[in-house]
Structure formats: C-alpha cells, structure tokens
Tab-separated table of C-alpha atoms in Angstrom:
chain	number	residue	atom	x	y	z
M	638	MET	CA	-117.202	13.113	-100.187
M	639	ASN	CA	-115.690	15.954	-98.122
M	640	VAL	CA	-116.797	16.332	-94.497
M	641	LEU	CA	-115.967	19.341	-92.336
M	642	GLY	CA	-116.043	18.709	-88.592
M	643	ILE	CA	-116.443	21.285	-85.823
M	644	GLU	CA	-115.339	20.575	-82.249
M	645	SER	CA	-116.130	22.955	-79.366
M	646	THR	CA	-117.132	20.841	-76.358
M	647	ALA	CA	-114.611	22.253	-73.868
M	648	HIS	CA	-111.361	24.240	-74.040
M	649	THR	CA	-110.609	23.612	-77.727
M	650	PHE	CA	-112.229	25.018	-80.847
M	651	GLY	CA	-111.211	22.783	-83.716
M	652	VAL	CA	-112.042	22.322	-87.380
M	653	GLY	CA	-111.023	19.256	-89.350
M	654	ILE	CA	-111.720	18.106	-92.893
M	655	VAL	CA	-111.841	14.478	-94.012
M	656	SER	CA	-112.141	13.193	-97.576
M	657	ASP	CA	-113.491	9.864	-98.841
M	658	ASP	CA	-112.901	8.951	-102.479
M	659	ASP	CA	-114.257	5.380	-102.091
M	660	SER	CA	-110.775	3.867	-102.065
M	661	GLU	CA	-109.238	5.766	-99.168
M	662	ILE	CA	-110.206	8.020	-96.272
M	663	ARG	CA	-107.792	10.917	-95.800
M	664	ILE	CA	-107.534	13.572	-93.110
M	665	LEU	CA	-106.906	16.752	-95.079
M	666	SER	CA	-106.638	19.225	-92.209
M	667	ASN	CA	-106.913	19.431	-88.445
M	668	GLU	CA	-106.692	22.984	-87.096
M	669	ARG	CA	-107.443	24.100	-83.542
M	670	ASP	CA	-107.046	26.804	-80.934
M	671	THR	CA	-107.082	25.908	-77.241
M	672	PHE	CA	-108.113	28.231	-74.434
M	673	VAL	CA	-105.595	28.353	-71.575
M	674	PRO	CA	-106.715	30.317	-68.502
M	675	LYS	CA	-104.182	32.716	-67.017
M	676	GLN	CA	-105.076	31.381	-63.585
M	677	GLY	CA	-107.579	29.021	-62.010
M	678	GLY	CA	-109.879	26.732	-63.962
M	679	MET	CA	-111.996	27.239	-67.048
M	680	LYS	CA	-115.041	29.491	-66.806
M	681	PRO	CA	-117.802	28.521	-69.263
M	682	SER	CA	-118.326	32.143	-70.283
M	683	ASP	CA	-114.607	32.522	-71.088
M	684	LEU	CA	-114.740	29.398	-73.248
M	685	GLY	CA	-117.678	30.739	-75.228
M	686	ARG	CA	-115.932	34.072	-75.774
M	687	HIS	CA	-112.678	32.411	-76.818
M	688	HIS	CA	-114.341	30.071	-79.300
M	689	SER	CA	-116.346	32.901	-80.850
M	690	GLU	CA	-113.200	34.970	-81.333
M	691	VAL	CA	-110.978	32.268	-82.859
M	692	ALA	CA	-113.592	30.380	-84.913
M	693	PRO	CA	-113.288	32.358	-88.198
M	694	GLU	CA	-109.510	32.004	-88.341
M	695	VAL	CA	-109.515	28.299	-87.413
M	696	LEU	CA	-112.176	27.578	-90.041
M	697	GLN	CA	-110.250	29.484	-92.698
M	698	LYS	CA	-106.982	27.717	-91.841
M	699	ALA	CA	-108.652	24.294	-92.109
M	700	LEU	CA	-110.063	25.064	-95.555
M	701	ILE	CA	-106.749	26.475	-96.806
M	702	LYS	CA	-104.784	23.497	-95.479
M	703	ALA	CA	-107.214	21.132	-97.222
M	704	ASN	CA	-107.039	23.228	-100.412
M	705	LEU	CA	-110.827	23.423	-100.508
M	706	SER	CA	-113.529	26.093	-100.401
M	707	ILE	CA	-116.659	25.826	-98.290
M	708	ARG	CA	-118.596	24.985	-101.459
M	709	ASP	CA	-116.519	21.808	-101.841
M	710	ILE	CA	-117.902	20.510	-98.528
M	711	ASN	CA	-120.653	17.876	-98.745
M	712	TYR	CA	-121.462	17.518	-95.043
M	713	ILE	CA	-120.882	19.542	-91.892
M	714	ALA	CA	-120.398	17.404	-88.790
M	715	VAL	CA	-120.691	19.049	-85.394
M	716	SER	CA	-120.120	17.803	-81.864
M	717	LEU	CA	-123.418	18.400	-80.068
M	718	GLY	CA	-122.288	16.891	-76.770
M	719	PRO	CA	-121.366	15.956	-74.181
M	720	GLY	CA	-119.628	19.099	-73.040
M	721	ILE	CA	-119.868	22.573	-71.561
M	722	GLY	CA	-122.984	24.460	-72.661
M	723	PRO	CA	-121.568	27.853	-73.717
M	724	ALA	CA	-118.714	26.164	-75.575
M	725	LEU	CA	-121.016	23.705	-77.342
M	726	ARG	CA	-123.334	26.504	-78.450
M	727	VAL	CA	-120.587	28.282	-80.378
M	728	GLY	CA	-119.756	25.246	-82.500
M	729	ALA	CA	-123.417	24.389	-83.010
M	730	THR	CA	-124.285	27.951	-84.039
M	731	ILE	CA	-121.463	28.105	-86.595
M	732	ALA	CA	-122.394	24.697	-87.993
M	733	ARG	CA	-126.050	25.694	-88.357
M	734	ALA	CA	-125.137	28.972	-90.047
M	735	LEU	CA	-122.872	27.255	-92.581
M	736	SER	CA	-125.481	24.569	-93.194
M	737	LEU	CA	-128.210	27.111	-93.929
M	738	LYS	CA	-126.119	29.562	-95.939
M	739	TYR	CA	-124.496	26.984	-98.213
M	740	ASP	CA	-127.257	24.346	-98.177
M	741	ILE	CA	-125.000	21.646	-96.687
M	742	LYS	CA	-126.434	18.752	-94.696
M	743	LEU	CA	-125.722	18.700	-90.962
M	744	VAL	CA	-124.464	15.566	-89.164
M	745	PRO	CA	-124.755	15.244	-85.344
M	746	VAL	CA	-121.702	13.730	-83.632
M	747	ASN	CA	-121.198	12.510	-80.079
M	748	HIS	CA	-117.842	13.791	-78.815
M	749	GLY	CA	-116.997	10.551	-76.990
M	750	ILE	CA	-117.871	8.371	-79.953
M	751	ALA	CA	-115.606	10.570	-82.085
M	752	HIS	CA	-112.665	9.941	-79.735
M	753	ILE	CA	-113.284	6.205	-80.054
M	754	GLU	CA	-113.671	6.168	-83.836
M	755	ILE	CA	-110.593	8.277	-84.573
M	756	GLY	CA	-108.686	5.935	-82.271
M	757	ARG	CA	-109.904	2.855	-84.140
M	758	PHE	CA	-109.065	4.475	-87.484
M	759	THR	CA	-105.567	5.697	-86.645
M	760	THR	CA	-104.480	2.528	-84.807
M	761	ARG	CA	-106.291	0.038	-87.076
M	762	SER	CA	-107.964	-1.552	-84.065
M	763	LYS	CA	-110.573	-4.186	-84.855
M	764	ASP	CA	-112.622	-5.060	-81.774
M	765	PRO	CA	-110.854	-3.580	-78.738
M	766	LEU	CA	-111.668	-2.946	-75.130
M	767	ILE	CA	-111.636	0.857	-75.031
M	768	LEU	CA	-110.332	3.143	-72.313
M	769	TYR	CA	-111.747	6.609	-72.938
M	770	LEU	CA	-109.763	8.909	-70.656
M	771	SER	CA	-110.043	12.684	-70.751
M	772	GLY	CA	-110.644	15.742	-68.620
M	773	GLY	CA	-114.360	15.035	-68.530
M	774	ASN	CA	-114.624	11.277	-69.027
M	775	THR	CA	-113.261	8.051	-67.583
M	776	ILE	CA	-114.998	5.152	-69.314
M	777	ILE	CA	-114.240	1.495	-70.027
M	778	THR	CA	-116.336	0.389	-72.976
M	779	THR	CA	-116.574	-1.935	-75.960
M	780	TYR	CA	-118.893	-2.427	-78.904
M	781	LEU	CA	-121.763	-4.916	-78.710
M	782	ASP	CA	-124.992	-5.195	-80.699
M	783	GLY	CA	-125.082	-1.730	-82.224
M	784	LYS	CA	-123.835	0.344	-79.281
M	785	TYR	CA	-120.782	0.980	-77.162
M	786	ARG	CA	-121.579	-0.685	-73.832
M	787	ILE	CA	-120.044	0.729	-70.673
M	788	PHE	CA	-118.376	-1.816	-68.387
M	789	GLY	CA	-116.954	0.693	-65.934
M	790	GLU	CA	-116.723	4.445	-65.378
M	791	THR	CA	-115.994	7.082	-62.784
M	792	LEU	CA	-118.705	7.551	-60.192
M	793	ASP	CA	-117.862	11.226	-59.692
M	794	ILE	CA	-115.068	13.247	-61.326
M	795	ALA	CA	-113.008	12.070	-64.293
M	796	LEU	CA	-109.381	10.975	-64.028
M	797	GLY	CA	-108.170	13.877	-66.159
M	798	ASN	CA	-110.211	16.393	-64.182
M	799	MET	CA	-108.847	15.038	-60.914
M	800	LEU	CA	-105.229	15.356	-62.089
M	801	ASP	CA	-105.811	18.844	-63.515
M	802	THR	CA	-107.514	20.044	-60.338
M	803	PHE	CA	-104.757	18.675	-58.128
M	804	VAL	CA	-101.887	20.332	-60.005
M	805	ARG	CA	-103.838	23.594	-60.179
M	806	GLU	CA	-104.641	23.633	-56.456
M	807	VAL	CA	-101.002	22.992	-55.468
M	808	GLY	CA	-99.751	25.757	-57.752
M	809	LEU	CA	-98.186	23.708	-60.543
M	810	ALA	CA	-100.669	24.797	-63.223
M	811	PRO	CA	-101.662	26.384	-65.510
M	812	PRO	CA	-100.182	25.443	-67.896
M	813	TYR	CA	-101.178	21.828	-67.371
M	814	ILE	CA	-99.033	20.390	-70.160
M	815	VAL	CA	-95.382	21.326	-70.717
M	816	ASN	CA	-93.651	20.001	-73.845
M	817	GLY	CA	-96.257	17.266	-74.114
M	818	VAL	CA	-95.909	16.126	-70.500
M	819	HIS	CA	-98.552	16.663	-67.802
M	820	GLN	CA	-97.499	18.566	-64.689
M	821	ILE	CA	-98.418	15.569	-62.508
M	822	ASP	CA	-95.754	13.494	-64.287
M	823	LEU	CA	-93.122	16.236	-64.123
M	824	CYS	CA	-93.703	16.497	-60.386
M	825	ALA	CA	-94.110	12.752	-59.712
M	826	ASN	CA	-90.854	11.904	-61.478
M	827	LYS	CA	-89.030	13.836	-58.742
M	828	GLY	CA	-90.732	11.829	-55.992
M	829	GLY	CA	-90.672	8.163	-55.009
M	830	ASN	CA	-91.828	7.775	-51.415
M	831	PHE	CA	-95.317	6.282	-51.508
M	832	ILE	CA	-97.957	7.854	-49.281
M	833	GLU	CA	-101.144	5.947	-48.413
M	834	LEU	CA	-104.140	7.500	-50.185
M	835	PRO	CA	-107.759	6.332	-50.751
M	836	TYR	CA	-108.034	3.570	-53.341
M	837	ILE	CA	-111.674	3.256	-54.381
M	838	VAL	CA	-112.816	0.704	-56.942
M	839	LYS	CA	-116.395	-0.527	-56.719
M	840	GLY	CA	-116.898	-3.446	-59.061
M	841	GLN	CA	-115.680	-1.996	-62.335
M	842	ASP	CA	-116.339	1.639	-61.376
M	843	MET	CA	-113.893	4.102	-59.864
M	844	SER	CA	-114.206	7.096	-57.550
M	845	TYR	CA	-111.615	9.884	-57.717
M	846	SER	CA	-113.092	12.696	-55.611
M	847	GLY	CA	-111.922	11.223	-52.301
M	848	LEU	CA	-108.447	10.666	-53.693
M	849	LEU	CA	-108.256	14.320	-54.723
M	850	THR	CA	-109.322	15.581	-51.299
M	851	ALA	CA	-106.906	13.301	-49.447
M	852	ALA	CA	-104.027	14.180	-51.768
M	853	LEU	CA	-104.525	17.909	-51.213
M	854	ARG	CA	-104.533	17.344	-47.456
M	855	ALA	CA	-101.384	15.228	-47.711
M	856	THR	CA	-99.430	18.141	-49.185
M	857	LYS	CA	-99.489	19.855	-45.782
M	858	ASN	CA	-97.259	17.230	-44.138
M	859	ASN	CA	-95.372	15.621	-47.033
M	860	ARG	CA	-93.093	16.578	-49.909
M	861	LEU	CA	-95.170	17.695	-52.864
M	862	GLU	CA	-93.172	15.445	-55.195
M	863	ASP	CA	-94.042	12.386	-53.096
M	864	VAL	CA	-97.727	13.313	-53.064
M	865	CYS	CA	-97.677	13.746	-56.847
M	866	TYR	CA	-96.047	10.347	-57.216
M	867	SER	CA	-98.554	8.702	-54.889
M	868	VAL	CA	-101.697	10.255	-56.365
M	869	ARG	CA	-100.584	9.319	-59.878
M	870	GLU	CA	-99.830	5.713	-58.896
M	871	VAL	CA	-103.107	5.224	-57.040
M	872	ALA	CA	-105.197	6.871	-59.760
M	873	PHE	CA	-103.723	4.771	-62.555
M	874	ASP	CA	-103.746	1.530	-60.545
M	875	MET	CA	-107.457	1.973	-59.847
M	876	LEU	CA	-108.040	2.255	-63.571
M	877	LEU	CA	-105.917	-0.801	-64.311
M	878	GLU	CA	-107.790	-2.956	-61.781
M	879	ALA	CA	-111.094	-2.115	-63.437
M	880	THR	CA	-109.526	-2.699	-66.862
M	881	GLU	CA	-108.341	-6.179	-65.850
M	882	ARG	CA	-111.842	-7.103	-64.775
M	883	ALA	CA	-113.254	-5.894	-68.079
M	884	LEU	CA	-110.642	-7.939	-69.967
M	885	ALA	CA	-111.576	-11.038	-67.993
M	886	LEU	CA	-115.268	-10.470	-68.724
M	887	THR	CA	-115.025	-9.594	-72.413
M	888	GLY	CA	-112.059	-11.687	-73.526
M	889	LYS	CA	-110.838	-8.899	-75.826
M	890	LYS	CA	-107.374	-9.152	-77.380
M	891	GLU	CA	-106.782	-5.427	-77.851
M	892	ILE	CA	-106.866	-2.434	-75.523
M	893	LEU	CA	-107.426	0.906	-77.249
M	894	VAL	CA	-106.673	4.065	-75.265
M	895	VAL	CA	-108.241	7.327	-76.444
M	896	GLY	CA	-108.683	10.829	-75.014
M	897	GLY	CA	-106.234	13.384	-73.691
M	898	VAL	CA	-104.928	11.261	-70.791
M	899	ALA	CA	-103.765	8.692	-73.383
M	900	ALA	CA	-100.638	10.817	-73.814
M	901	SER	CA	-99.362	9.997	-70.301
M	902	VAL	CA	-96.043	8.132	-70.506
M	903	SER	CA	-96.416	6.601	-67.050
M	904	LEU	CA	-99.882	5.265	-67.879
M	905	LYS	CA	-98.554	3.751	-71.096
M	906	THR	CA	-95.892	1.880	-69.145
M	907	LYS	CA	-98.462	0.411	-66.782
M	908	LEU	CA	-100.729	-0.583	-69.657
M	909	TYR	CA	-97.906	-2.320	-71.538
M	910	ASN	CA	-97.109	-4.352	-68.407
M	911	LEU	CA	-100.781	-5.253	-68.055
M	912	ALA	CA	-100.935	-6.269	-71.714
M	913	LYS	CA	-97.945	-8.555	-71.267
M	914	ASP	CA	-99.640	-10.323	-68.355
M	915	TRP	CA	-102.871	-10.809	-70.337
M	916	ASN	CA	-101.256	-11.472	-73.722
M	917	VAL	CA	-103.138	-8.619	-75.404
M	918	LYS	CA	-102.075	-5.681	-77.553
M	919	VAL	CA	-102.207	-2.062	-76.415
M	920	LYS	CA	-102.961	0.557	-79.051
M	921	ILE	CA	-102.837	4.241	-78.177
M	922	VAL	CA	-104.277	7.025	-80.299
M	923	PRO	CA	-101.516	9.253	-81.778
M	924	PRO	CA	-100.877	12.472	-79.807
M	925	GLU	CA	-102.267	14.639	-82.626
M	926	TYR	CA	-105.671	13.039	-82.147
M	927	SER	CA	-105.650	12.284	-78.400
M	928	GLY	CA	-106.875	15.708	-77.320
M	929	ASP	CA	-110.037	17.361	-78.611
M	930	ASN	CA	-109.851	18.030	-82.337
M	931	GLY	CA	-112.004	18.677	-85.377
M	932	ALA	CA	-110.643	15.781	-87.448
M	933	MET	CA	-112.256	13.214	-85.154
M	934	ILE	CA	-115.613	14.964	-85.553
M	935	ALA	CA	-115.226	15.063	-89.336
M	936	PHE	CA	-114.215	11.396	-89.496
M	937	THR	CA	-117.128	10.219	-87.356
M	938	GLY	CA	-119.428	12.489	-89.336
M	939	LEU	CA	-118.219	10.757	-92.504
M	940	LEU	CA	-119.068	7.337	-91.036
M	941	GLU	CA	-122.538	8.590	-90.151
M	942	ALA	CA	-123.107	10.349	-93.472
M	943	ARG	CA	-122.274	7.145	-95.329
M	944	HIS	CA	-125.250	5.574	-93.550
M	945	GLY	CA	-127.630	8.460	-94.043
M	946	VAL	CA	-127.395	9.997	-90.574
M	947	THR	CA	-128.182	13.726	-90.759
M	948	ILE	CA	-130.200	16.143	-88.649
M	949	PRO	CA	-132.412	19.138	-89.526
M	950	VAL	CA	-131.021	22.441	-88.266
M	951	GLU	CA	-134.096	23.047	-86.110
M	952	LYS	CA	-133.465	19.784	-84.225
M	953	SER	CA	-129.710	20.225	-83.748
M	954	ILE	CA	-129.885	21.047	-80.048
M	955	ILE	CA	-126.806	20.638	-77.888
M	956	ARG	CA	-126.752	17.731	-75.419
M	957	PRO	CA	-124.279	18.472	-72.588
M	958	ARG	CA	-124.891	15.051	-70.966
M	959	TRP	CA	-125.054	12.879	-74.086
M	960	ARG	CA	-123.579	9.490	-73.111
M	961	VAL	CA	-121.731	7.222	-75.545
M	962	ASP	CA	-124.065	4.319	-74.743
M	963	GLN	CA	-127.035	6.362	-75.985
M	964	VAL	CA	-125.720	6.462	-79.568
M	965	ASP	CA	-126.780	3.946	-82.235
M	966	VAL	CA	-123.508	2.970	-83.893
M	967	ILE	CA	-125.103	1.854	-87.136
M	968	TRP	CA	-121.927	2.062	-89.213
M	969	ARG	CA	-120.440	-0.870	-87.296
M	970	LEU	CA	-123.366	-3.181	-88.026
M	971	SER	CA	-121.978	-3.750	-91.525
M	972	GLU	CA	-118.625	-4.859	-90.071
M	973	ASN	CA	-120.098	-8.046	-88.620
C-alpha cells in the first residue's frame, strides 16, 4: 500500500509518501515548501497563492524521491483541518483533482492527529501523555476509549503564536527560526534578569494573551534580552505546571512532545527535569517531523485506510476548527 499525503493547513505546503508492505512501514519521501513573509505576519491570501504556485513542484519532487508514479499510489490522504481556510483549500482541491483523475480513494486527516501519530511512530511511544505545541495549538491530551481526550489547552492564543507574535512585534522576526533555533531563544540566551510578567494557569488550561501584552509593554523600560528571557520562562513554566497536573491525574509514564515548538532546546531542558522528578520518560518528535509536513498526513492516512476510512470527494469539505477530540481514532482500538 502506498499513501500520498498532502499538508497545507498553514505556512507549509508539503507532500509525503508512506509505504506499507505488511512487514514494515516506511517513509519514502517528505518534501515541502514553507512560506516566509518578507515582513509582518502571514496573510491568508498570500498563503493560498504560495501553495498554489509551489504545489506542482513539491508533488513532483515527492514522487521522484519515492521512485513512484502517481499511478502507484493507492490512497491520497489530505489534511482537511484545522487550519487557515485559503491554505486548506489549496491542498483539498489538489487532493480532489488527483482522486478524480486517477480514481484513487481519498482519506480525510485531522492535522493535529497527524502530529500525534507521526510522533508516536517515530519515537515508538506506547501510551504517552501528549503535549501538542505549535503555532496554532497548545494542547495536553492522551488517548482514552477511542479518542484523544484533552486535559488542558490554551484559552486564547497558542504558545507558538504568542512567541512568534512577540519576536515579530519587537523587530526580531521574520525569519522566526535561524539555524534551527527560534528567535526567542537567541534573544533570551543573552538575558538573565527576570522581570515579573502575568502567569495564568486556570486548572489545567493556560492563557497567553495577557503575557504577550505585558511582555510588549515591558520592552519600553527593560532590556529586550531580559524581556525575552522572562517571557520564555513564564510561558514554558505555565505549560509545565499544567503538564504536572495531567501526569498526576493520568499516571502516564511517557511524555510525548509534538508540533513545531517541540524543537525548542530550552523547553526540552525543562521537560527533562520534570521527567526526572516524576520518573517518566520524555520523547520528542524528530526535527524533520516536528513542523508541518506531508509525511505525517500520509502516515495517518495509512492508519485510517487500513481500517477502511475514506471520504467521497463531494463530502471532503475543509474544517478550519476541527478539534482532535472530535476524531474517532479507530486504529488504536485494536491496540488494546
């Protein structure tokens, strides 16, 4: 079985191909092109234009890397949400066109679920507590009775979005990542004087919008490097407090970190210290699969296809607000 996955929920258009020969699942290719604005944030219309322009080349590269033709593909998996509407529509339109032209079944994939499943696959995690951290999502979840249940999440903006917005507003970005390191870390590593900022954890949920506003105000009367250091420490400590509560409640022995923010070195250090205190293991998705990518869509599509999950083209609407706890994770039922 060969599954081609298409990812286009936000700034990245990606195509990945995964193969299953009954004895082993292999990732054959994972090509992508990421939109980087020249200034400011991402405009939905710019994302749609970018994805439309790069899609043919990315698709061709993925097929060449996998040494396959489109007629060797058995299923086309596509991320239908959550995400940004104009970006999602490009991936969905291409997937529908390929499905109709080559008579290939279409598989609907939830972007968040794909981050989780590629993380489980690449780290060999069994039954972890999951931290899903990205530009658009901050979620603490674990699997129970056929679904991923959410134990905590952001009440407003995501952790990644907050960090991106802060470094952009103070003139450090774009680009947001330099040599694999986020601008907030590059700046924070030059600071060290802690500045009091709002720390908001409500039960197991977090709120980052107030922290962002206060941090931007703090730059007027403090060294930028110290503000970067302080906002990073507060943001990550809020997450760790909620994570500790989820560990206490669930009793899990593994923490799996997925999503783009998983690449943060400073967050990893904090998580390893937390794991030592709780006698649990921390597993972090490899950098190649931490950001948005087509391989995670293809892999999750393969899991779904194995269990007969497909969707008619006429029903393959995009779902910009599709939550992970709305997805029936039927492929994990057989694990129990």
